[in-house]
Coordinates of C-alpha atoms and ligand atoms in Angstrom, one line a residue:
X1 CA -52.9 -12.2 64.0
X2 CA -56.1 -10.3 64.2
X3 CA -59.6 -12.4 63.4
X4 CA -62.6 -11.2 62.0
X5 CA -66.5 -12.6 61.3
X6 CA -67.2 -14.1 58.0
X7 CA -70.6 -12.1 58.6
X8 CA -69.0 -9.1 59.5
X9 CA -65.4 -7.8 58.0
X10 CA -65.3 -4.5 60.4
X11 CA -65.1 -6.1 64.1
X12 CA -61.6 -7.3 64.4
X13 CA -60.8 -9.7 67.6
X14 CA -57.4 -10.7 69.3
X15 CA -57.1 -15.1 69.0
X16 CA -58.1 -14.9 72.6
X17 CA -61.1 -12.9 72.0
X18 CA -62.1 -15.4 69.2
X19 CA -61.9 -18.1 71.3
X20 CA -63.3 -17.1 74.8
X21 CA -66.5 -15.7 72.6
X22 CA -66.3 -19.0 69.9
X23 CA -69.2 -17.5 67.8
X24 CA -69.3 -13.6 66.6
X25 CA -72.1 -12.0 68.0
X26 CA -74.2 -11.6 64.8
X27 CA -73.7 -15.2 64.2
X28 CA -70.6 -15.6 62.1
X29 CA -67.7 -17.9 62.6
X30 CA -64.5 -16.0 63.3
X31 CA -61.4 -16.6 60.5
X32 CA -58.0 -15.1 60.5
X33 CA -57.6 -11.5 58.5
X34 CA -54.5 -13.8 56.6
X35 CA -52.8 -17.1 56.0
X36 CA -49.1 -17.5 57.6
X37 CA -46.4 -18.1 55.4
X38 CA -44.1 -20.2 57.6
X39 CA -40.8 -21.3 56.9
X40 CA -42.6 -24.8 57.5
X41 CA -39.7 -26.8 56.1
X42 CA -37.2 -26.2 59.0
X43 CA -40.1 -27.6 61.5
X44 CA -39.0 -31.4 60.2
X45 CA -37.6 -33.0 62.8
X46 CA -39.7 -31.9 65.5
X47 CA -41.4 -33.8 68.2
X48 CA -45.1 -33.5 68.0
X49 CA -45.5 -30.8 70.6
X50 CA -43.1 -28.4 69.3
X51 CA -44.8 -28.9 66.1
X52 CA -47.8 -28.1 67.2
X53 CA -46.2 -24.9 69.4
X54 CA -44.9 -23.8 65.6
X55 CA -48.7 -24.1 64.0
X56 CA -50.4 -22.4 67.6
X57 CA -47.7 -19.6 67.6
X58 CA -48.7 -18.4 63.8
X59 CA -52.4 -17.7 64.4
X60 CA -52.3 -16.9 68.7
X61 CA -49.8 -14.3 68.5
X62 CA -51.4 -13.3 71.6
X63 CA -50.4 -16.0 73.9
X64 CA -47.1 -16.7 75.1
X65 CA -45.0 -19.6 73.1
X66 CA -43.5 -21.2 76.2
X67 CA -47.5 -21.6 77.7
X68 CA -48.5 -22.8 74.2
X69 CA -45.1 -24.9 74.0
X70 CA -46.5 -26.2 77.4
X71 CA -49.9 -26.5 76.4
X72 CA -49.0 -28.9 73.5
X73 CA -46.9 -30.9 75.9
X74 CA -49.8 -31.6 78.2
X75 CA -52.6 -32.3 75.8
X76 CA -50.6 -34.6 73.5
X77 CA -48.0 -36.4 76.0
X78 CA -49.0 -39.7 77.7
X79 CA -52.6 -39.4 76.6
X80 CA -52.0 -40.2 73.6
X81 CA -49.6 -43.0 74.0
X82 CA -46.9 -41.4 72.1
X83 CA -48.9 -41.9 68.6
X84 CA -50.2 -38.2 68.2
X85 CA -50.5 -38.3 64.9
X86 CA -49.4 -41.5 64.1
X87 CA -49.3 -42.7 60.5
X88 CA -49.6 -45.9 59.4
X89 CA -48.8 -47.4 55.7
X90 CA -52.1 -49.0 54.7
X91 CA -50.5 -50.3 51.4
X92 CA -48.4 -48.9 48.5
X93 CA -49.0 -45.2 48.3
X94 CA -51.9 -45.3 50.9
X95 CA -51.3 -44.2 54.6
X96 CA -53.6 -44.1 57.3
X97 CA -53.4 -41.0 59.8
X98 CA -54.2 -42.4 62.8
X99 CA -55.9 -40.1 64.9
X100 CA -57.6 -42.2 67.2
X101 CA -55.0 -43.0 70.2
X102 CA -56.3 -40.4 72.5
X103 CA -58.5 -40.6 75.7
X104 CA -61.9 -41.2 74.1
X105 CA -60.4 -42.8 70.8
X106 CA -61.7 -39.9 68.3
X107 CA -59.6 -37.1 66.5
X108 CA -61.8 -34.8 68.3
X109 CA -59.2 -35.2 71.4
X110 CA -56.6 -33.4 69.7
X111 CA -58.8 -30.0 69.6
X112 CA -60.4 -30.9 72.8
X113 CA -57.3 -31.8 74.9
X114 CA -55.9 -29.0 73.7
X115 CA -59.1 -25.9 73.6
X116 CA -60.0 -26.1 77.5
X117 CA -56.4 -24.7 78.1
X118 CA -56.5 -22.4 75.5
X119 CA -59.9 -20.8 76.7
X120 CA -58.3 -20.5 80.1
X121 CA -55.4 -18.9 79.1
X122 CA -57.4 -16.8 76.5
X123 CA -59.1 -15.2 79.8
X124 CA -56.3 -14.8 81.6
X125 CA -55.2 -13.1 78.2
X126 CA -58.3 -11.0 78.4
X127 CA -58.1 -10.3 82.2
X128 CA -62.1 -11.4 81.9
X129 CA -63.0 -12.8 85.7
X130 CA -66.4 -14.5 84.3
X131 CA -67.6 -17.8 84.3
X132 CA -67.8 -19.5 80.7
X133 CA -70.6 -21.6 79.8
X134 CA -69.9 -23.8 77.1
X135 CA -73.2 -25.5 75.2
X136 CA -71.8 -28.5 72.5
X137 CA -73.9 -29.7 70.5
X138 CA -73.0 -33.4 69.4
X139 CA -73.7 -36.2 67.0
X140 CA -71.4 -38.7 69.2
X141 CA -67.9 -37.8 69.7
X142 CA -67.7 -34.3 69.8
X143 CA -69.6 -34.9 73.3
X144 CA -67.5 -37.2 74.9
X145 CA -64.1 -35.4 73.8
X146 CA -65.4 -32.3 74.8
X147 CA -66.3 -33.7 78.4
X148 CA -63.2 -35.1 78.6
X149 CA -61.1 -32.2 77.9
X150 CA -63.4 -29.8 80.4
X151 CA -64.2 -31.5 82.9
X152 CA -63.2 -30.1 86.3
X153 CA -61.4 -27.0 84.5
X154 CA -61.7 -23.9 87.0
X155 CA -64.2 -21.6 86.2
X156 CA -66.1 -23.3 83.2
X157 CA -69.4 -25.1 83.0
X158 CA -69.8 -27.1 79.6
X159 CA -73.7 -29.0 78.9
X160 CA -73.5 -31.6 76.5
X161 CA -76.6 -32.1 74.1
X162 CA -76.5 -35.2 71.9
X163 CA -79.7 -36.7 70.0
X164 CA -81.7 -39.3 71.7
X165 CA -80.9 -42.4 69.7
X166 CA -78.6 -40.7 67.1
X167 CA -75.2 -42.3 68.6
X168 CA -73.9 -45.5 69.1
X169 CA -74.8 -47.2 72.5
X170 CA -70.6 -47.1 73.4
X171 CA -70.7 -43.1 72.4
X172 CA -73.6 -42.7 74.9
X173 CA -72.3 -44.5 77.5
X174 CA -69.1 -42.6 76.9
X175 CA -70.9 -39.4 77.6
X176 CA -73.5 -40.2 80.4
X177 CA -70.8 -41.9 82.6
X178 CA -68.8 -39.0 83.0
X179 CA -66.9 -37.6 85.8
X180 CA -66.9 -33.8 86.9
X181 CA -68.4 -31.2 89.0
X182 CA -68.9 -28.9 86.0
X183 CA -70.6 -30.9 83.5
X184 CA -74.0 -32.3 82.4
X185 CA -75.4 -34.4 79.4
X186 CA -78.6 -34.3 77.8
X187 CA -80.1 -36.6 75.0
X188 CA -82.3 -34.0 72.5
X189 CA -85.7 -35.2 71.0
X190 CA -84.6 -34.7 66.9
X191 CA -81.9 -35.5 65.4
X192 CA -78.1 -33.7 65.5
X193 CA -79.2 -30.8 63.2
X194 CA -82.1 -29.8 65.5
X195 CA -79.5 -30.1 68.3
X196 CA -77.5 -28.2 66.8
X197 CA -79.7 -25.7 65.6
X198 CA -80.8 -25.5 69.4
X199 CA -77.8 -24.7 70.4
X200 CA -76.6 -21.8 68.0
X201 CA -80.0 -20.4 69.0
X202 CA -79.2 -20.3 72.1
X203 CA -75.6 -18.8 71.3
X204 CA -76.7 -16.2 69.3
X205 CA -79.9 -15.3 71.5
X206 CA -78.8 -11.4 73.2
X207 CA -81.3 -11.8 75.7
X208 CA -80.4 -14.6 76.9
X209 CA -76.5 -13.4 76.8
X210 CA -77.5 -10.9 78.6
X211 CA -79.3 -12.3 81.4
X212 CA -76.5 -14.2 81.7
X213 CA -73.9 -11.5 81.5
X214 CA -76.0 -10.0 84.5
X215 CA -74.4 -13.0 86.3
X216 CA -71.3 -13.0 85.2
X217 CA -71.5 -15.4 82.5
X218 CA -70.4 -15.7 78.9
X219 CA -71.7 -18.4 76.8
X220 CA -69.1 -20.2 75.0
X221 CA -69.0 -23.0 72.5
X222 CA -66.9 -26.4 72.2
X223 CA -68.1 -26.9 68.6
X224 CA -65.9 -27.2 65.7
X225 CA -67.4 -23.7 64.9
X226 CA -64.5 -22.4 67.6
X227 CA -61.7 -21.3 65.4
X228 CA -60.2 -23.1 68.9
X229 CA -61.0 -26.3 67.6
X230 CA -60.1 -25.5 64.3
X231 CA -56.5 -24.6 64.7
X232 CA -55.0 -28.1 66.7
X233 CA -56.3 -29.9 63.7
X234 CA -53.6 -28.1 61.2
X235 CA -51.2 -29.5 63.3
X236 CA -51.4 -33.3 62.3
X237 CA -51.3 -32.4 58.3
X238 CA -48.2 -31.6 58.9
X239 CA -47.1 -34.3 61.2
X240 CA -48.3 -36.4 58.4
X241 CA -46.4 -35.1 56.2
X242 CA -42.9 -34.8 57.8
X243 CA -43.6 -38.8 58.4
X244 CA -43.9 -39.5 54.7
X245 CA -40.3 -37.4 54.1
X246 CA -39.1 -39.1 57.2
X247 CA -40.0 -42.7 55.4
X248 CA -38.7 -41.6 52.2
X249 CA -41.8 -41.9 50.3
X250 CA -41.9 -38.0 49.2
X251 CA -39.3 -35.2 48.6
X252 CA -40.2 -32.4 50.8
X253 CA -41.9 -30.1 48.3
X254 CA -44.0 -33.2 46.6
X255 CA -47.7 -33.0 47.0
X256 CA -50.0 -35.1 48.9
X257 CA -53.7 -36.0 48.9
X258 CA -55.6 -36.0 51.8
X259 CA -58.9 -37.9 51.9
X260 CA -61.0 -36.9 55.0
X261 CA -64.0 -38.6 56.5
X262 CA -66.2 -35.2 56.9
X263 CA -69.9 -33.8 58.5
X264 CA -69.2 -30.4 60.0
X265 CA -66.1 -29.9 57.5
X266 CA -63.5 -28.7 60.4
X267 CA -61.1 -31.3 60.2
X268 CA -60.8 -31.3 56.2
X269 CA -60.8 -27.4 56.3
X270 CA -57.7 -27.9 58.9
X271 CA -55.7 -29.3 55.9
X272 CA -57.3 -26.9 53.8
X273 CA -55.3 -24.1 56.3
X274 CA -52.2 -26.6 56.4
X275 CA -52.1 -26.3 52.2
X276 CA -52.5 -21.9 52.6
X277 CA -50.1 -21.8 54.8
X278 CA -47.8 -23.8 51.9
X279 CA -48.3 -27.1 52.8
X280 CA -47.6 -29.0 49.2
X281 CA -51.6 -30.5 49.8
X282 CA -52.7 -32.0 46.7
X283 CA -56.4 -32.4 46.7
X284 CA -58.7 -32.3 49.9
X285 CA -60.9 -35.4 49.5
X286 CA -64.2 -34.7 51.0
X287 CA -65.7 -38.3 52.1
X288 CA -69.8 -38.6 52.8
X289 CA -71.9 -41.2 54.1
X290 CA -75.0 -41.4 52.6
X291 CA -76.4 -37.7 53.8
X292 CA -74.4 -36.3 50.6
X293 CA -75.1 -33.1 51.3
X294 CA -71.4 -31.5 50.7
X295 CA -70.4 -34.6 47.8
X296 CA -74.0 -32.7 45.4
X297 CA -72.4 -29.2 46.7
X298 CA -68.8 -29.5 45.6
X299 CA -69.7 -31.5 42.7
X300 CA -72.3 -28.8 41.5
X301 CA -71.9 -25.4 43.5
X302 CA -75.5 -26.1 45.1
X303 CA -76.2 -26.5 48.9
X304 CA -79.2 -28.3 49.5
X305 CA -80.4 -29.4 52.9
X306 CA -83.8 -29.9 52.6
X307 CA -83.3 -33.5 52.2
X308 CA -84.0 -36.6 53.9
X309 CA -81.9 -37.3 57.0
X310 CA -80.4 -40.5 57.6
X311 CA -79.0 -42.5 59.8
X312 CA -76.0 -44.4 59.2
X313 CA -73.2 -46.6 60.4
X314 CA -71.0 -43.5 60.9
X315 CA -73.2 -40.9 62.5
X316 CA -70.3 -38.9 63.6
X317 CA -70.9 -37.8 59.8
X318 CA -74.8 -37.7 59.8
X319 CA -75.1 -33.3 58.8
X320 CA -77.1 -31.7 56.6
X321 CA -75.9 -28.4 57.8
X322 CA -71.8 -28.1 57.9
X323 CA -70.7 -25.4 59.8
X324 CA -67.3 -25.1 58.6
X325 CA -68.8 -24.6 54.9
X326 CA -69.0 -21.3 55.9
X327 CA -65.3 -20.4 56.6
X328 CA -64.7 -21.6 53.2
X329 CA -66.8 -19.7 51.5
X330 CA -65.6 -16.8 53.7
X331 CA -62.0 -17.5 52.4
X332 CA -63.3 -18.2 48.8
X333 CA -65.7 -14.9 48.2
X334 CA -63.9 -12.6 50.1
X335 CA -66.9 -11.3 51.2
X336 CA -69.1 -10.7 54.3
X337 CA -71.8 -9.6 52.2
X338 CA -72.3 -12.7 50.2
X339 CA -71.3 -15.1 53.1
X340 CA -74.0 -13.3 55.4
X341 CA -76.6 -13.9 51.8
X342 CA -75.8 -17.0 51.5
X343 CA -76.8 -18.1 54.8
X344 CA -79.5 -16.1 55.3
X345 CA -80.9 -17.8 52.5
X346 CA -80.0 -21.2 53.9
X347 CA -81.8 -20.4 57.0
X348 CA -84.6 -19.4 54.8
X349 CA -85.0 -21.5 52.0
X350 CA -83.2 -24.3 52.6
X351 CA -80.4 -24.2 50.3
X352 CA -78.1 -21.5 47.7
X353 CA -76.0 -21.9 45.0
X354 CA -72.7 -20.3 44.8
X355 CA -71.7 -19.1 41.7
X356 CA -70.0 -20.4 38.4
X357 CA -66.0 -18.8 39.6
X358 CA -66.6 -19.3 43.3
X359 CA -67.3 -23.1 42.6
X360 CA -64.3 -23.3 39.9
X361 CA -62.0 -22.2 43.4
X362 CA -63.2 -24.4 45.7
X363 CA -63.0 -27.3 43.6
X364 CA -59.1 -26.4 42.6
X365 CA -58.4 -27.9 46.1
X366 CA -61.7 -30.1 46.8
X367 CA -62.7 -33.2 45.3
X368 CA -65.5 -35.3 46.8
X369 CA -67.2 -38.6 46.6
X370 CA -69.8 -40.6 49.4
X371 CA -70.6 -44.6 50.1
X372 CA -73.6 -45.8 51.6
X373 CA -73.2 -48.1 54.7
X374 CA -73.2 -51.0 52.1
X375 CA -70.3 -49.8 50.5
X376 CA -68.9 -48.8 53.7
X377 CA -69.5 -52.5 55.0
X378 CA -67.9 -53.9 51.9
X379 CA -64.8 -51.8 52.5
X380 CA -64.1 -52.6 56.0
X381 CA -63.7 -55.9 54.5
X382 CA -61.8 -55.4 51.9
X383 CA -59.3 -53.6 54.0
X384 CA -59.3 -56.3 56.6
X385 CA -58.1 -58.4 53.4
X386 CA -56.3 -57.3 51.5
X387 CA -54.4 -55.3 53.6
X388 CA -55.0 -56.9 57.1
X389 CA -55.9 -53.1 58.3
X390 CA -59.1 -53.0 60.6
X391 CA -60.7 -49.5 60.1
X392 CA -63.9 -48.0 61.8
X393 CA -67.4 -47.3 59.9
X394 CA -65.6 -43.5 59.4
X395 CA -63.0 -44.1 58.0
X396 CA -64.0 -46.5 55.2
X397 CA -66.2 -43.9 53.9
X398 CA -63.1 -42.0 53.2
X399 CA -60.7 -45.6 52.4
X400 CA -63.7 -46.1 49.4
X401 CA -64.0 -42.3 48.6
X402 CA -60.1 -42.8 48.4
X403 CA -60.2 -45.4 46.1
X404 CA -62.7 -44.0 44.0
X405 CA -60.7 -40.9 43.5
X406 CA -57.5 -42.4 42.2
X407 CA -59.4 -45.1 40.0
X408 CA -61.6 -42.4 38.4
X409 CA -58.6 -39.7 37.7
X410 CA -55.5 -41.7 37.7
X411 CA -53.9 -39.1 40.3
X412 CA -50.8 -41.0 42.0
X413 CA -50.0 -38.7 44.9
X414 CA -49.5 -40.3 48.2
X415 CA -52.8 -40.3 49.8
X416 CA -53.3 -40.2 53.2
X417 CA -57.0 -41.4 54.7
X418 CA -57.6 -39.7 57.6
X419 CA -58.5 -42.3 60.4
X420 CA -61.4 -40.8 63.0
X421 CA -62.1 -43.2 65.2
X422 CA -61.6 -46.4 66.6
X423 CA -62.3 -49.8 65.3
X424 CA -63.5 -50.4 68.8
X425 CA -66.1 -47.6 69.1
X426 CA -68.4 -49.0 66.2
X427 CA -67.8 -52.5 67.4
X428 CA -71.2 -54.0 66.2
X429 CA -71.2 -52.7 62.4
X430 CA -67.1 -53.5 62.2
X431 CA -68.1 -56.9 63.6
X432 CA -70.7 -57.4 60.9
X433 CA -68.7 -56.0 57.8
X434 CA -66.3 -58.7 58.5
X435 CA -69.2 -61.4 58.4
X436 CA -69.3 -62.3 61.7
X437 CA -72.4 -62.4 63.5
X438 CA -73.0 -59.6 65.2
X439 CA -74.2 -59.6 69.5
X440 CA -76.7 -56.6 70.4
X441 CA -74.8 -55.8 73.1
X442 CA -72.0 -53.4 72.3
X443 CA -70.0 -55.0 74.8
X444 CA -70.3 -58.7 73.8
X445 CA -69.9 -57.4 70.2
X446 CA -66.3 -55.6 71.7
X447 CA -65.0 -58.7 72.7
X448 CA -66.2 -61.0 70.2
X449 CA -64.0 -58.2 67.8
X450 CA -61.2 -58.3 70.1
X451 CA -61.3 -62.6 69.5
X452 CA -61.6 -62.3 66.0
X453 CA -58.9 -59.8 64.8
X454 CA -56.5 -60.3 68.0
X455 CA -56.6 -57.0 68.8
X456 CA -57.0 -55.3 72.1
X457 CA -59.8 -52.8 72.8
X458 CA -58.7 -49.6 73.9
X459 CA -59.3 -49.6 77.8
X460 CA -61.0 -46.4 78.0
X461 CA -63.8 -48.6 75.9
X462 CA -63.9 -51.2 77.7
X463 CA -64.3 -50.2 81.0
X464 CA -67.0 -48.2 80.2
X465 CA -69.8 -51.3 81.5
X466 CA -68.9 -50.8 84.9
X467 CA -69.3 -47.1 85.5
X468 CA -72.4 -45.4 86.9
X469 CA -74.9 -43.6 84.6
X470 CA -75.1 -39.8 85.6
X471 CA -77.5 -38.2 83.1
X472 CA -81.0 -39.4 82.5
X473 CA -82.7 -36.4 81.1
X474 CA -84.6 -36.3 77.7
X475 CA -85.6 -32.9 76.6
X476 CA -86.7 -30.8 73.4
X477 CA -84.7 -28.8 71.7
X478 CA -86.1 -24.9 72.9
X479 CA -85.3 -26.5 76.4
X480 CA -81.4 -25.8 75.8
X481 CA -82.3 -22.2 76.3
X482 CA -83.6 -23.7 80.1
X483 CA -80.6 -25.3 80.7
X484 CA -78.4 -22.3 79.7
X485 CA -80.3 -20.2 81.7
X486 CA -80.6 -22.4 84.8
X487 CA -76.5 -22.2 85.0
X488 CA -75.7 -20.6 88.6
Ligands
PLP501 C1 -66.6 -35.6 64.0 C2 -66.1 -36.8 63.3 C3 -66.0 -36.7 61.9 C4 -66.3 -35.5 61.0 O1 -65.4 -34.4 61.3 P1 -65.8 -32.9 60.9 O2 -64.7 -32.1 61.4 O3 -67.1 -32.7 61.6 O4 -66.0 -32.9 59.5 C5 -65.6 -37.9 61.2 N1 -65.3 -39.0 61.9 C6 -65.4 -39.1 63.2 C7 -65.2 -40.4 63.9 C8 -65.9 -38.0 64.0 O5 -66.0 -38.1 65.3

């Protein structure tokens, strides 16, 4: 399978080449020239690993299937506690894809467990003796699952950048505690955006890639703008849905709705790929917080990010700009040209509208709907309740969204509410949802949620109080170019 820039149609890259390099070099993301067309049915039955080696093998024809096979095995064995992509009935008709039982109790572990052994093997692939510096940009969890999944890994040096006061006080900690030779954290005056914005700067800066290169270095990146991070994420649509035919609740062939909590749009796009590749996907169900950015664009075909920012009780989510947009417009227009257009004009102005037939496409597989942290607050209740289910801040957004969708057009398809993070890791706002009084502390607030409900935090959380903090540093946003250029 040969990849190619959704800004430019004429370079064509090997799956290693995409994901060593992570962003094309005039500043598109990198999409595959097709869709697969599996036999997907015979993969029921499989264990999660081999699953996943089936979903790897389509798109990185040039790796090996017994190191992807191997691959799999490692990221998604005993980490995970045996629930990689554990599914949960909610209710009648309403599952939750639990995606939360790896190392730092956030979906983003199944691309991150997974990518550092993929870049590896990618230069292996590429017989490419450089070191790769990997800049992440993140509004929480993209940070810590990234550190997780790199740390120590031979020859790679991955900076963190998350903004100063945009996470939760656990997510920090998470990030600022950690381990490794090879890796450093910064807090980023602004908000995620501008960190963001910093960092694809940075990425897409040539002289800086080639001072760098005059050192031996290739700047890489761990965001969900890697089609490496993109492509572990297919797997678990299907894992879902081999669960629901395992439980009798659909005939193989039946569709299913997805409803996905979503900022940068990579994990709903996964399911997006899942459905091309002939997945029976119903609807994609995009959930938003209160920055509705992509709920106004899918419901009217304009993108419009000069808006106020917020911030809210799930600030995984907190995006004006969503990378991944881009890939889908890519795969909707066809065309470089007006992909390259319409981001130029973003950059520029702020917003653009797509047209009348382009919307008309994306909306065939997307619908969308947002809650405000009210709403969210009320859900998390509700769920508790009714159901005796005990969701995060994330996922509510998406259990409302849910709920809104099927009230509003009757649609009875199973639906399946992605889950994104652990209860645990917004302990505070859970806490208070539920009407119990709230401690500062995220700590106290931890335990007194682990009395309430019964439930156990996951240890990775809680023995976060008693490690060390590593990473002090507070910088501006042009100073990510410093740090990239400071790597020895
Ligand atoms: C990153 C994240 C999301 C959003 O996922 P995208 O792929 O960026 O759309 C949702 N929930 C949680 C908990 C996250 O960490």
């Amino acid at each position: 399978m040969q990849f190619h820039s959704t800004r430019n149609q004429e370079t064509y890259v090997s799956s290693s080449q995409a994901i060593a390099q992570g962003l094309s070099s005039e500043g598109g993301l990198f999409v595959p020239v097709s869709f697969p067309k599996p036999d997907w049915k015979s993969w029921q039955g499989l264990d999660y690993p081999h699953l996943a080696q089936q979903v790897l093998e389509q798109f990185l024809t040039d790796y090996n299937r017994d190191f992807l096979l191997e691959a799999a095995r490692q990221s998604y064995g005993d980490s995970f506690q045996g629930k990689a992509g554990y599914l949960n009935k909610v209710r009648e008709g309403t599952w939750a894809l639990e995606l939360w039982h790896g190392p730092t109790c956030a979906f983003k572990d199944y691309a991150l467990q997974l990518m550092p052994r993929l870049l590896v093997q990618a230069k292996k692939n590429l017989g490419a003796g450089e070191k790769t510096l990997i800049l992440v940009a993140t509004s929480g969890d993209t940070g810590k699952a990234a550190l997780d999944g790199y740390h120590d890994i031979e020859g790679v040096e991955i900076a963190v950048f998350y903004p100063n006061h945009g996470t939760s006080e656990i997510q920090r900690l998470q990030m600022v505690t950690q381990e490794g030779s090879n890796v450093s954290v910064y807090a980023v005056n602004g908000n995620f955006d501008d960190a963001q914005t910093g960092v694809k700067k940075v990425c897409g800066d040539r002289v800086i890639q080639q001072e760098l290169a005059g050192r031996n270095i290739r700047l890489s990146s761990a965001n969900s703008i890697n089609w490496g991070r993109l492509i572990p994420q297919i797997v678990y649509y299907f894992a879902a849905y081999f669960q629901l035919a395992d439980q009798g609740a659909i005939e193989l062939g039946q569709e299913v709705n997805f409803c996905v909590p979503t900022g940068n749009y990579g994990d709903i796009l996964a399911g997006y790929y899942a459905k091309q590749m002939g997945l029976p996907v119903g609807k994609l169900i995009c959930a938003s917080n209160k920055n509705n950015v992509l709920t106004e664009f899918l419901e009217s075909g304009r993108y419009n990010a000069r808006r106020e920012f917020y911030r809210t009780s799930s600030p995984s989510m907190d995006i004006l700009v969503s990378s991944n947009l881009e890939r889908l417009l890519y795969h909707v227009t066809g065309s470089d040209k007006k992909v390259g257009g319409y981001m130029s004009q973003l950059s520029r102005e702020g917003e653009y509208t797509v047209t009348g037939e382009e919307l008309a496409a994306i909306q065939a597989d997307f619908a969308c709907g947002c809650a405000n942290d009210h709403q969210v607050a009320q859900e998390i209740l509700r769920q508790y309740q009714e159901n005796g289910y005990l969701c995060d801040t994330h996922t509510a957004v998406a259990f409302r969204v849910a709920r809104e969708y099927q009230e509003a057009t009757g649609d009875k398809a199973p639906m399946v509410v992605l889950s994104t993070a652990s209860p645990f890791k917004f302990p505070g706002d859970v806490l208070a949802a539920l009407g119990q009084e709230a401690p500062q502390d995220d700590f106290a607030a931890m335990e007194a949620l682990e009395r309430y409900t019964g439930r156990k935090a996951p240890a990775s959380l809680a023995s976060l109080r008693e490690k060390p903090v590593r990473f002090t540093a507070v910088i501006d946003p042009v100073e990510i170019a410093d740090v990239a250029l400071g790597t020895k």
